[in-house]
Coordinates of C-alpha atoms and ligand atoms in Angstrom, one line a residue:
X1 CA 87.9 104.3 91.2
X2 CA 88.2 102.1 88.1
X3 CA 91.2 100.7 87.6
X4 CA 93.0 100.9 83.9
X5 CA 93.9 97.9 82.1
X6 CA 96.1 96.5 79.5
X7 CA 94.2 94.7 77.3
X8 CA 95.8 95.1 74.0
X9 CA 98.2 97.7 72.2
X10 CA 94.8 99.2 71.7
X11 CA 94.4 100.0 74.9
X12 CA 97.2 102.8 74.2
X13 CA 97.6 105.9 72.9
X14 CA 100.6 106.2 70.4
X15 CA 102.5 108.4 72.6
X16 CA 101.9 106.2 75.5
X17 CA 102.9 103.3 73.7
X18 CA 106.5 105.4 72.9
X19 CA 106.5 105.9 76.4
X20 CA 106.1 102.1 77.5
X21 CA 109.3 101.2 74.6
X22 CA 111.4 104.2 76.0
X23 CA 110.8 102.8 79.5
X24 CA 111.7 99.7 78.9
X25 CA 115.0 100.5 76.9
X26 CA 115.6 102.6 79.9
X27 CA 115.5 100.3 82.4
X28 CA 117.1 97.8 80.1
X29 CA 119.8 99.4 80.1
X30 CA 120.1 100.9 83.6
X31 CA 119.6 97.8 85.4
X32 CA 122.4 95.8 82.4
X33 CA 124.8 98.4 84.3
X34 CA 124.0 97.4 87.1
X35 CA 121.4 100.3 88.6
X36 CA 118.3 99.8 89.6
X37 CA 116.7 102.8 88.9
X38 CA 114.7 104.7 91.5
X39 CA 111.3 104.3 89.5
X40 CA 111.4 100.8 89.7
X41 CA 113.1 100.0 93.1
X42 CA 110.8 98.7 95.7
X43 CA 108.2 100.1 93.9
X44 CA 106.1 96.8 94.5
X45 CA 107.5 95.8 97.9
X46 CA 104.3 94.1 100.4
X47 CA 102.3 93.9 97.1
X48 CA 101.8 90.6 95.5
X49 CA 100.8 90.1 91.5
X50 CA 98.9 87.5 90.6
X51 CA 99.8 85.3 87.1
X52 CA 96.7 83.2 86.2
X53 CA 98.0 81.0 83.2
X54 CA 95.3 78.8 81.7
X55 CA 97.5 77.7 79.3
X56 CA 101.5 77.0 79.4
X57 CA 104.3 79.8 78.6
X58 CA 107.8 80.0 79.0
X59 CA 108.3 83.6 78.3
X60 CA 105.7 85.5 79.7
X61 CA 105.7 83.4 82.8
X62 CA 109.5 83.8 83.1
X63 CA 109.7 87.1 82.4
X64 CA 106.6 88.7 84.3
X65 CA 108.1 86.6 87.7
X66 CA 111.1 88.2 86.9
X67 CA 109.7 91.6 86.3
X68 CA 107.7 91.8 89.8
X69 CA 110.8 90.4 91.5
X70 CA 113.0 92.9 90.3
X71 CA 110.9 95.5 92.0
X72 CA 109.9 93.9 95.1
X73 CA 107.3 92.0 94.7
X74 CA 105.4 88.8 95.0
X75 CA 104.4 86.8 91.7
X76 CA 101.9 84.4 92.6
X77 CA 101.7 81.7 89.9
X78 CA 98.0 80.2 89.9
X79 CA 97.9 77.6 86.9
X80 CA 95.2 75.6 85.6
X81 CA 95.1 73.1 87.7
X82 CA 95.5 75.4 90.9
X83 CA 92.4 77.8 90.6
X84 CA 89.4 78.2 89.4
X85 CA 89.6 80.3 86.6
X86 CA 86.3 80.0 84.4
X87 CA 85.9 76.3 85.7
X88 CA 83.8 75.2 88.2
X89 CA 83.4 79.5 89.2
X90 CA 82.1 81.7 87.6
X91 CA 84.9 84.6 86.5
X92 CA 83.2 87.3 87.8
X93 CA 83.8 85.3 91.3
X94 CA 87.1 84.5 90.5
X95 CA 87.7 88.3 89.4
X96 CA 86.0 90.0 92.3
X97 CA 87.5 87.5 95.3
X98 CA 91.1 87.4 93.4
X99 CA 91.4 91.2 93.4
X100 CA 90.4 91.9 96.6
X101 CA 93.8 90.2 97.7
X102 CA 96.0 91.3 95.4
X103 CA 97.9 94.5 93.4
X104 CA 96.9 92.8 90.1
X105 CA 96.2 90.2 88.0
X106 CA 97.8 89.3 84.6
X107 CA 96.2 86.1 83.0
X108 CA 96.8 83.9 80.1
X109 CA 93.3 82.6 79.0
X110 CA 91.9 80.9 76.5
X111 CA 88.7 83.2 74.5
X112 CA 89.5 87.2 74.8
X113 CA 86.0 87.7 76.5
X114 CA 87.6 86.1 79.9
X115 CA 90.2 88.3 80.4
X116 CA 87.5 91.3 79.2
X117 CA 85.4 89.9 81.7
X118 CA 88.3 89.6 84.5
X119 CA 89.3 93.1 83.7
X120 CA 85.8 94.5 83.7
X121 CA 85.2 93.7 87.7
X122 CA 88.5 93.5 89.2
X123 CA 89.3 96.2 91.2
X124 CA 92.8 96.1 90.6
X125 CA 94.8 96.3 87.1
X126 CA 94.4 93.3 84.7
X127 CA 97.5 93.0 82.1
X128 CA 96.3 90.2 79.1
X129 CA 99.2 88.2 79.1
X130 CA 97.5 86.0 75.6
X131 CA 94.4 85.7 74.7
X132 CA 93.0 84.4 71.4
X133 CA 92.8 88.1 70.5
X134 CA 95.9 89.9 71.9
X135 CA 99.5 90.0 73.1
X136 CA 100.2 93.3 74.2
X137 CA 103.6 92.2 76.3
X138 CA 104.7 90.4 72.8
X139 CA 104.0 93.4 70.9
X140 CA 105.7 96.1 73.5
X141 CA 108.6 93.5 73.2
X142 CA 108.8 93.6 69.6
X143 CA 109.0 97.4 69.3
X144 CA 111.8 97.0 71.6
X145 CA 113.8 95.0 69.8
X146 CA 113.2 96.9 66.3
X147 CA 114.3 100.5 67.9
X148 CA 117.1 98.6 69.3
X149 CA 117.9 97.2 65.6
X150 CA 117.2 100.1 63.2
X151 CA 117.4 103.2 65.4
X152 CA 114.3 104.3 66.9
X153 CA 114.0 107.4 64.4
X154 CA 114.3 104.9 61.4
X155 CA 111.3 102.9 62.7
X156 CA 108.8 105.1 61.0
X157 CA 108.5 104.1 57.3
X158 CA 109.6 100.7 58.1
X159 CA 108.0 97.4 56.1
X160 CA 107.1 94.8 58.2
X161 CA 105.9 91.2 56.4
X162 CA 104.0 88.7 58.1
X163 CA 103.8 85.6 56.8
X164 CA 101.3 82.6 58.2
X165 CA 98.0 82.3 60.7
X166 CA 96.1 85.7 61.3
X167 CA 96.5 85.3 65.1
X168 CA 96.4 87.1 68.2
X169 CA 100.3 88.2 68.1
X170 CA 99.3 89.3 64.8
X171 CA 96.7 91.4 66.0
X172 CA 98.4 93.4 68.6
X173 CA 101.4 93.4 66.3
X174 CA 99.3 95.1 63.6
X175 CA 97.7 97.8 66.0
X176 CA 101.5 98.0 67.4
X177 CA 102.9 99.4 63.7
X178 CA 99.8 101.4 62.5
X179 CA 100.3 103.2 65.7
X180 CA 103.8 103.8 64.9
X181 CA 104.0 104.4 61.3
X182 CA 105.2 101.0 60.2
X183 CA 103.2 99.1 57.1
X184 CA 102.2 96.2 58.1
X185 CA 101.5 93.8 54.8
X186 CA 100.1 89.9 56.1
X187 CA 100.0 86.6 53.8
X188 CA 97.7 84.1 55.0
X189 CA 96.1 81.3 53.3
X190 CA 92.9 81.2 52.8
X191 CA 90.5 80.9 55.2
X192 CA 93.5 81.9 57.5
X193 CA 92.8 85.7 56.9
X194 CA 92.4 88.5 59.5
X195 CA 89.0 88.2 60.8
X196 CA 86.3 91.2 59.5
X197 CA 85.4 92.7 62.7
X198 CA 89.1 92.3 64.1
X199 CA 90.7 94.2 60.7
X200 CA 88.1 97.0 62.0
X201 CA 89.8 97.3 65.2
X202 CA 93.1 97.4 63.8
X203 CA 92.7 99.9 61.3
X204 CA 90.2 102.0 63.4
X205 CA 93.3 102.5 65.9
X206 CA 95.8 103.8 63.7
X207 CA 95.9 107.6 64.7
X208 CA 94.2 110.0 62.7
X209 CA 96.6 111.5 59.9
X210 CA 98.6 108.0 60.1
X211 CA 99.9 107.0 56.5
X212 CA 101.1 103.6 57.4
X213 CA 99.0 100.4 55.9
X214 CA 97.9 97.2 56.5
X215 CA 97.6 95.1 53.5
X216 CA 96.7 91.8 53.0
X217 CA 97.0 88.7 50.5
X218 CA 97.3 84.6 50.2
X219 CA 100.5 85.4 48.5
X220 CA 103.5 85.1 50.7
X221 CA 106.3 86.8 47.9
X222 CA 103.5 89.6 47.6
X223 CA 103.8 90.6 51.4
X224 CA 107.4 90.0 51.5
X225 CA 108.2 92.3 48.7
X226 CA 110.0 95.6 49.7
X227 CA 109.6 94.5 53.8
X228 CA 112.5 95.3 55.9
X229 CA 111.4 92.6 58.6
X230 CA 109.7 89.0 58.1
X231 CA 107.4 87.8 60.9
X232 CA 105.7 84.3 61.9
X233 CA 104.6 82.8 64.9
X234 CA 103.3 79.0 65.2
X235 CA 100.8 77.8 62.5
X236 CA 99.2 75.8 65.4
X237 CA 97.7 77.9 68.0
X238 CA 97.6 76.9 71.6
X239 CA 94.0 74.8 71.5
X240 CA 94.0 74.5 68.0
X241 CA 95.9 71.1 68.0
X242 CA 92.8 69.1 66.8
X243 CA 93.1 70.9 63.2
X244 CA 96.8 70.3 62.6
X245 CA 96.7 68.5 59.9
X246 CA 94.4 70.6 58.1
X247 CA 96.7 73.5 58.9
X248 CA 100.1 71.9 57.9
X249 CA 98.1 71.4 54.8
X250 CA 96.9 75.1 54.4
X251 CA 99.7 76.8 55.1
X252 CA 102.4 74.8 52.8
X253 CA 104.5 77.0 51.0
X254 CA 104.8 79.6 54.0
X255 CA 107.7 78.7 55.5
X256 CA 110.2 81.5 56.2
X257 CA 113.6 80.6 54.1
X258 CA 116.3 82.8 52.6
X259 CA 114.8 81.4 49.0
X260 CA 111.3 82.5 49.9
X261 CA 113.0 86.0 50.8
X262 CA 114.9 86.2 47.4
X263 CA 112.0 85.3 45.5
X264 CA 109.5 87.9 47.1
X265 CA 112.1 90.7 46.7
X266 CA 112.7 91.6 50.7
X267 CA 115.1 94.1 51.4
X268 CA 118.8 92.5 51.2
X269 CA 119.4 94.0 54.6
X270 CA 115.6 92.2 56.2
X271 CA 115.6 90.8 59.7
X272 CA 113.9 88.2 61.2
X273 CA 111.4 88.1 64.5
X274 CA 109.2 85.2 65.9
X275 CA 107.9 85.3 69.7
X276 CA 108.8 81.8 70.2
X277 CA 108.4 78.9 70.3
X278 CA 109.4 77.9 67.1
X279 CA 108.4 74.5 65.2
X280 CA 110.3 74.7 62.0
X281 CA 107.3 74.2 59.7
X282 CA 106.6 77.9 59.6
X283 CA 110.7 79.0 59.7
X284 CA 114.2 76.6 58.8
X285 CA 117.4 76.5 61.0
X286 CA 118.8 78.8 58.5
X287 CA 117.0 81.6 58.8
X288 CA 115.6 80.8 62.2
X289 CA 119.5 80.9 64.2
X290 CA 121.0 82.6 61.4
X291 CA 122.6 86.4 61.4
X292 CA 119.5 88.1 60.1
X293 CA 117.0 86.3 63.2
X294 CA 116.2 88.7 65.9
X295 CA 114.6 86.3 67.7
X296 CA 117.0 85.6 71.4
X297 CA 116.8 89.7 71.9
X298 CA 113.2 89.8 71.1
X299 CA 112.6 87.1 73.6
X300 CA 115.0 88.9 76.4
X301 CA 113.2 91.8 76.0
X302 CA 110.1 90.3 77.3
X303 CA 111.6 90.7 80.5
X304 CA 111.9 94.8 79.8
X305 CA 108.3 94.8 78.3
X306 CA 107.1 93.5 81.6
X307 CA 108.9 95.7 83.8
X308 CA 107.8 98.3 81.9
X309 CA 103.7 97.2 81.6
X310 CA 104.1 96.7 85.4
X311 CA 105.4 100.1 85.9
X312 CA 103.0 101.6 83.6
X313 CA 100.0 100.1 84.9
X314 CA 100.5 99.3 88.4
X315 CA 103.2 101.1 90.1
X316 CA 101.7 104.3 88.4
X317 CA 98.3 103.1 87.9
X318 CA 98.1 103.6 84.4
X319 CA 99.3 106.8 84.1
X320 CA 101.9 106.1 81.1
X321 CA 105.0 108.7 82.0
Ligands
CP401 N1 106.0 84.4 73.2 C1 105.4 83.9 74.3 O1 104.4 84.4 74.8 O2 105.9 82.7 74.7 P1 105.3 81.8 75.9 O3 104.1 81.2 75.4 O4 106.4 80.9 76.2 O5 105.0 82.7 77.1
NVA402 N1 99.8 82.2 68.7 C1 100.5 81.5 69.8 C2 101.3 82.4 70.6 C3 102.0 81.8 71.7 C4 102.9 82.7 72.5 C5 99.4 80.9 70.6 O1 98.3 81.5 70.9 O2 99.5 79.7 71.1

Protein backbone atom coordinates (compact mmCIF):
# COMPACT_ATOMS: atom_id res chain seq x y z
CA UNK A 1 0.00 0.00 0.00
CA UNK A 2 1.07 3.57 -0.56
CA UNK A 3 2.25 5.18 2.13
CA UNK A 4 0.93 8.86 3.26
CA UNK A 5 3.16 11.73 3.42
CA UNK A 6 3.67 15.01 4.98
CA UNK A 7 4.49 17.25 2.52
CA UNK A 8 3.06 20.47 3.43
CA UNK A 9 0.12 21.80 5.75
CA UNK A 10 -1.57 21.02 2.49
CA UNK A 11 -1.25 17.78 2.78
CA UNK A 12 -4.04 18.08 5.75
CA UNK A 13 -7.37 18.36 6.22
CA UNK A 14 -8.42 21.24 8.66
CA UNK A 15 -9.58 18.86 11.18
CA UNK A 16 -6.57 16.81 10.93
CA UNK A 17 -4.42 19.66 11.17
CA UNK A 18 -6.49 20.45 14.84
CA UNK A 19 -5.82 17.12 15.51
CA UNK A 20 -1.92 17.15 14.95
CA UNK A 21 -1.92 20.83 17.41
CA UNK A 22 -4.21 19.06 20.04
CA UNK A 23 -1.66 16.12 19.93
CA UNK A 24 1.09 17.88 20.38
CA UNK A 25 -0.21 20.19 23.29
CA UNK A 26 -1.15 16.86 24.74
CA UNK A 27 1.84 15.32 24.84
CA UNK A 28 3.41 18.60 25.74
CA UNK A 29 2.00 18.65 28.50
CA UNK A 30 1.83 14.98 29.64
CA UNK A 31 5.38 14.26 29.12
CA UNK A 32 6.34 18.23 31.05
CA UNK A 33 4.65 16.14 34.06
CA UNK A 34 6.46 13.75 33.72
CA UNK A 35 4.16 10.87 31.77
CA UNK A 36 4.85 9.37 28.85
CA UNK A 37 1.78 8.77 27.50
CA UNK A 38 0.78 5.34 26.24
CA UNK A 39 0.37 6.56 22.53
CA UNK A 40 3.69 7.54 22.30
CA UNK A 41 5.67 5.05 24.53
CA UNK A 42 7.67 2.51 22.60
CA UNK A 43 5.69 3.18 19.89
CA UNK A 44 8.90 3.33 17.57
CA UNK A 45 11.06 0.79 19.44
CA UNK A 46 13.37 -1.64 16.64
CA UNK A 47 12.38 1.05 14.04
CA UNK A 48 14.91 3.48 12.91
CA UNK A 49 13.95 7.09 11.06
CA UNK A 50 16.00 8.35 8.77
CA UNK A 51 16.88 12.49 8.81
CA UNK A 52 18.50 13.30 5.32
CA UNK A 53 19.56 17.13 5.84
CA UNK A 54 21.03 18.58 2.66
CA UNK A 55 21.35 21.69 4.24
CA UNK A 56 22.21 22.62 8.05
CA UNK A 57 19.39 23.03 10.93
CA UNK A 58 19.41 23.37 14.53
CA UNK A 59 15.79 22.95 15.19
CA UNK A 60 14.41 20.54 13.16
CA UNK A 61 17.44 18.37 13.55
CA UNK A 62 17.35 18.71 17.32
CA UNK A 63 14.03 18.36 17.74
CA UNK A 64 13.06 15.41 15.25
CA UNK A 65 16.24 13.34 17.15
CA UNK A 66 14.54 14.12 20.08
CA UNK A 67 11.10 13.32 18.94
CA UNK A 68 12.04 9.54 17.74
CA UNK A 69 14.07 9.18 20.90
CA UNK A 70 11.37 9.90 23.10
CA UNK A 71 9.46 7.02 21.67
CA UNK A 72 12.01 4.48 21.12
CA UNK A 73 13.50 4.92 18.28
CA UNK A 74 16.52 5.30 16.16
CA UNK A 75 17.24 8.81 14.32
CA UNK A 76 19.74 8.12 11.73
CA UNK A 77 21.31 11.50 10.74
CA UNK A 78 22.57 11.19 7.04
CA UNK A 79 24.07 14.77 6.07
CA UNK A 80 25.37 16.05 2.97
CA UNK A 81 28.45 14.88 2.94
CA UNK A 82 27.38 11.32 4.25
CA UNK A 83 24.85 10.11 1.43
CA UNK A 84 24.02 10.43 -1.73
CA UNK A 85 21.10 12.38 -1.85
CA UNK A 86 20.46 13.79 -5.43
CA UNK A 87 24.37 13.77 -6.02
CA UNK A 88 26.17 11.31 -7.73
CA UNK A 89 22.51 8.92 -7.50
CA UNK A 90 19.75 9.43 -8.79
CA UNK A 91 16.76 10.08 -5.93
CA UNK A 92 14.65 7.60 -7.10
CA UNK A 93 17.80 5.16 -6.03
CA UNK A 94 18.33 6.92 -3.09
CA UNK A 95 14.41 6.78 -2.23
CA UNK A 96 13.80 3.19 -3.17
CA UNK A 97 17.19 1.61 -1.45
CA UNK A 98 16.80 4.15 1.74
CA UNK A 99 13.20 3.00 2.45
CA UNK A 100 13.62 -0.47 2.08
CA UNK A 101 15.74 -0.17 5.47
CA UNK A 102 13.95 2.06 7.31
CA UNK A 103 10.36 3.23 9.08
CA UNK A 104 10.81 6.62 7.31
CA UNK A 105 12.51 9.30 5.96
CA UNK A 106 12.26 13.07 6.79
CA UNK A 107 14.63 15.26 4.62
CA UNK A 108 15.76 18.75 4.38
CA UNK A 109 16.42 19.43 0.63
CA UNK A 110 17.13 21.98 -1.42
CA UNK A 111 14.13 22.37 -4.66
CA UNK A 112 10.59 20.98 -3.35
CA UNK A 113 10.50 18.44 -6.45
CA UNK A 114 13.27 16.28 -4.41
CA UNK A 115 11.41 15.63 -1.57
CA UNK A 116 8.16 15.21 -4.04
CA UNK A 117 10.23 12.84 -5.75
CA UNK A 118 11.57 11.04 -2.49
CA UNK A 119 8.03 10.85 -1.30
CA UNK A 120 6.56 9.58 -4.49
CA UNK A 121 8.73 6.04 -4.42
CA UNK A 122 9.51 5.49 -0.98
CA UNK A 123 7.73 2.90 0.44
CA UNK A 124 7.72 4.21 3.75
CA UNK A 125 6.42 7.89 5.10
CA UNK A 126 8.42 10.95 3.96
CA UNK A 127 7.90 14.11 6.39
CA UNK A 128 9.46 17.50 4.42
CA UNK A 129 11.42 18.75 7.03
CA UNK A 130 12.27 22.38 4.45
CA UNK A 131 12.12 22.64 1.20
CA UNK A 132 12.20 25.75 -0.96
CA UNK A 133 8.34 25.39 -0.92
CA UNK A 134 7.22 24.17 2.61
CA UNK A 135 7.72 23.77 6.37
CA UNK A 136 5.04 21.85 7.58
CA UNK A 137 6.90 21.04 11.21
CA UNK A 138 7.43 25.06 11.37
CA UNK A 139 3.91 25.67 10.68
CA UNK A 140 2.38 22.79 13.10
CA UNK A 141 4.80 24.48 15.67
CA UNK A 142 3.55 27.82 15.18
CA UNK A 143 -0.18 26.92 15.73
CA UNK A 144 1.12 25.49 18.84
CA UNK A 145 2.42 28.32 20.26
CA UNK A 146 -0.54 30.69 19.16
CA UNK A 147 -3.38 28.36 20.94
CA UNK A 148 -0.96 28.30 23.71
CA UNK A 149 -0.88 32.32 23.68
CA UNK A 150 -4.49 33.39 22.86
CA UNK A 151 -6.68 30.44 23.78
CA UNK A 152 -7.25 28.03 21.20
CA UNK A 153 -11.06 29.26 20.76
CA UNK A 154 -9.75 32.85 20.20
CA UNK A 155 -7.49 31.67 17.25
CA UNK A 156 -10.28 32.03 14.77
CA UNK A 157 -10.58 35.65 13.67
CA UNK A 158 -7.11 36.31 14.55
CA UNK A 159 -4.71 38.81 12.22
CA UNK A 160 -1.59 37.61 11.40
CA UNK A 161 1.14 40.16 9.58
CA UNK A 162 3.98 39.00 7.78
CA UNK A 163 6.47 41.11 6.95
CA UNK A 164 9.62 40.32 4.51
CA UNK A 165 10.65 37.42 1.68
CA UNK A 166 7.57 35.33 0.35
CA UNK A 167 9.26 32.00 1.40
CA UNK A 168 8.66 28.62 2.02
CA UNK A 169 7.74 29.16 5.97
CA UNK A 170 5.56 31.67 4.50
CA UNK A 171 3.87 29.26 2.44
CA UNK A 172 2.98 26.57 4.80
CA UNK A 173 2.28 29.35 7.26
CA UNK A 174 -0.31 30.83 4.90
CA UNK A 175 -2.06 27.40 4.10
CA UNK A 176 -1.71 26.87 8.07
CA UNK A 177 -4.16 30.14 8.86
CA UNK A 178 -6.55 29.91 5.90
CA UNK A 179 -7.13 26.44 7.15
CA UNK A 180 -7.87 27.78 10.45
CA UNK A 181 -9.65 30.93 10.03
CA UNK A 182 -6.76 33.27 10.63
CA UNK A 183 -6.17 36.33 7.95
CA UNK A 184 -3.16 36.15 6.77
CA UNK A 185 -2.00 39.83 5.27
CA UNK A 186 2.06 39.57 3.71
CA UNK A 187 4.37 42.77 2.85
CA UNK A 188 6.95 42.01 0.51
CA UNK A 189 9.05 44.10 -1.62
CA UNK A 190 8.83 43.90 -4.93
CA UNK A 191 9.83 41.28 -6.84
CA UNK A 192 9.83 39.50 -3.29
CA UNK A 193 5.97 38.66 -3.68
CA UNK A 194 4.25 35.29 -3.31
CA UNK A 195 4.79 33.42 -6.40
CA UNK A 196 1.45 33.07 -8.98
CA UNK A 197 1.06 29.44 -9.06
CA UNK A 198 2.10 29.08 -5.22
CA UNK A 199 -0.84 31.98 -4.10
CA UNK A 200 -3.06 29.33 -6.09
CA UNK A 201 -2.22 26.57 -3.79
CA UNK A 202 -2.60 28.54 -0.85
CA UNK A 203 -5.90 29.91 -1.48
CA UNK A 204 -7.21 26.81 -3.28
CA UNK A 205 -6.70 25.03 0.26
CA UNK A 206 -8.55 27.16 2.47
CA UNK A 207 -11.79 25.03 3.14
CA UNK A 208 -14.86 25.67 1.37
CA UNK A 209 -17.09 28.32 3.37
CA UNK A 210 -13.68 29.71 4.99
CA UNK A 211 -13.86 33.60 5.44
CA UNK A 212 -10.36 34.09 6.38
CA UNK A 213 -7.96 36.14 3.69
CA UNK A 214 -4.77 36.42 2.39
CA UNK A 215 -3.86 39.79 1.36
CA UNK A 216 -0.89 41.12 0.05
CA UNK A 217 1.10 44.48 -0.48
CA UNK A 218 4.87 46.11 -0.72
CA UNK A 219 3.68 48.16 2.17
CA UNK A 220 4.84 46.89 5.46
CA UNK A 221 2.39 49.44 7.86
CA UNK A 222 -0.48 48.26 5.39
CA UNK A 223 -0.07 44.46 6.52
CA UNK A 224 0.66 45.37 9.95
CA UNK A 225 -2.47 47.35 10.43
CA UNK A 226 -5.12 45.77 12.76
CA UNK A 227 -2.71 42.29 13.07
CA UNK A 228 -2.65 40.74 16.38
CA UNK A 229 0.72 38.86 15.45
CA UNK A 230 3.95 40.13 13.33
CA UNK A 231 5.88 37.42 11.49
CA UNK A 232 9.46 37.24 9.65
CA UNK A 233 11.84 34.76 8.96
CA UNK A 234 15.45 35.47 7.39
CA UNK A 235 15.61 37.80 4.24
CA UNK A 236 18.39 35.40 3.09
CA UNK A 237 17.24 32.06 2.36
CA UNK A 238 19.46 28.99 2.78
CA UNK A 239 21.19 29.02 -0.98
CA UNK A 240 20.30 32.35 -1.62
CA UNK A 241 23.55 33.84 -0.20
CA UNK A 242 24.92 34.91 -3.67
CA UNK A 243 22.05 37.78 -3.82
CA UNK A 244 22.50 39.28 -0.42
CA UNK A 245 23.24 42.36 -1.23
CA UNK A 246 20.65 42.85 -3.57
CA UNK A 247 18.24 41.65 -0.85
CA UNK A 248 19.52 43.77 2.13
CA UNK A 249 18.91 46.40 -0.52
CA UNK A 250 15.24 45.29 -1.30
CA UNK A 251 13.99 44.67 1.67
CA UNK A 252 15.15 48.09 3.67
CA UNK A 253 12.56 49.41 5.65
CA UNK A 254 11.19 45.88 6.78
CA UNK A 255 12.63 45.49 9.82
CA UNK A 256 10.36 44.48 12.70
CA UNK A 257 10.60 47.41 15.45
CA UNK A 258 8.10 48.64 18.04
CA UNK A 259 8.12 52.05 15.81
CA UNK A 260 7.32 50.14 12.66
CA UNK A 261 4.37 48.52 14.84
CA UNK A 262 3.08 51.93 16.08
CA UNK A 263 3.14 53.44 12.86
CA UNK A 264 1.21 50.55 10.92
CA UNK A 265 -1.48 50.53 13.70
CA UNK A 266 -0.96 46.75 15.17
CA UNK A 267 -2.93 45.81 17.95
CA UNK A 268 -1.35 47.31 21.35
CA UNK A 269 -1.60 43.77 22.67
CA UNK A 270 0.49 42.14 19.12
CA UNK A 271 3.02 39.37 19.55
CA UNK A 272 5.93 38.39 17.98
CA UNK A 273 7.02 34.83 16.09
CA UNK A 274 10.18 34.06 13.97
CA UNK A 275 11.31 30.26 13.40
CA UNK A 276 14.80 31.17 13.94
CA UNK A 277 17.50 31.92 13.28
CA UNK A 278 17.42 35.43 13.55
CA UNK A 279 19.90 38.01 11.81
CA UNK A 280 18.72 41.28 13.10
CA UNK A 281 18.23 42.95 9.72
CA UNK A 282 14.71 41.67 9.39
CA UNK A 283 13.89 42.07 13.55
CA UNK A 284 15.96 44.48 16.49
CA UNK A 285 16.97 43.14 20.04
CA UNK A 286 13.93 45.06 21.24
CA UNK A 287 11.33 43.46 19.78
CA UNK A 288 13.23 40.23 18.98
CA UNK A 289 13.94 39.23 23.17
CA UNK A 290 11.49 41.59 24.27
CA UNK A 291 7.96 40.71 26.28
CA UNK A 292 5.86 40.68 23.17
CA UNK A 293 8.50 37.91 21.11
CA UNK A 294 7.08 34.40 21.18
CA UNK A 295 9.94 33.19 19.61
CA UNK A 296 11.94 30.52 22.60
CA UNK A 297 8.29 28.72 23.01
CA UNK A 298 7.71 28.67 19.35
CA UNK A 299 11.10 27.10 18.88
CA UNK A 300 10.51 24.46 21.99
CA UNK A 301 7.56 23.49 20.41
CA UNK A 302 9.22 22.13 17.54
CA UNK A 303 10.04 19.31 19.60
CA UNK A 304 5.98 18.72 20.23
CA UNK A 305 5.36 19.28 16.43
CA UNK A 306 7.59 16.46 15.71
CA UNK A 307 6.34 14.12 18.18
CA UNK A 308 3.23 14.78 17.02
CA UNK A 309 4.02 14.55 12.80
CA UNK A 310 5.75 11.28 13.91
CA UNK A 311 2.86 9.98 15.65
CA UNK A 312 0.59 11.12 13.02
CA UNK A 313 2.29 9.74 10.14
CA UNK A 314 4.24 6.92 11.22
CA UNK A 315 3.24 5.33 14.35
CA UNK A 316 -0.40 5.55 12.95
CA UNK A 317 0.45 5.65 9.42
CA UNK A 318 -1.27 8.69 8.62
CA UNK A 319 -4.26 8.11 10.02
CA UNK A 320 -4.55 11.69 11.99
CA UNK A 321 -6.60 10.63 15.46
N1 LIG B 1 13.27 26.89 12.11
C1 LIG B 1 14.08 25.94 11.63
O1 LIG B 1 13.70 25.09 10.83
O2 LIG B 1 15.35 26.01 12.10
P1 LIG B 1 16.57 25.10 11.69
O3 LIG B 1 16.99 25.52 10.31
O4 LIG B 1 17.63 25.39 12.72
O5 LIG B 1 16.15 23.67 11.69
N1 LIG C 1 13.54 30.43 5.01
C1 LIG C 1 14.61 29.80 5.73
C2 LIG C 1 14.07 28.96 6.83
C3 LIG C 1 15.08 28.28 7.68
C4 LIG C 1 14.46 27.48 8.78
C5 LIG C 1 15.44 28.99 4.77
O1 LIG C 1 14.87 28.34 3.88
O2 LIG C 1 16.66 29.01 4.88
Amino acid sequence: FAPRHLLSIADLTPTEFSTLLSNASSHKTAIKSGVTPAALAGKLSGKTIALMFSKRSTRTRVSTEAAVTSMGGHPMFLGSGDIQLGVNESLYDTSVVISSMVSAMVARVNAHDEVANLAKHSSVPVINALSADFHPLQTIADFVTIQETFGKEKVQGLKVAWVGDANNVLFDLAIGCLKMGVDIAVAAPAGYEIPAAMKQLILASAPKGSTAKLTETNVPEEAIKGSDILVTDTWISMGQEEESAKRLKAFAGYQITEELARRGGAKDSWRFMHCLPRHSEEVDDEVFYGRRSLVFPEAENRLWAAISALEGFVVNKGNIV
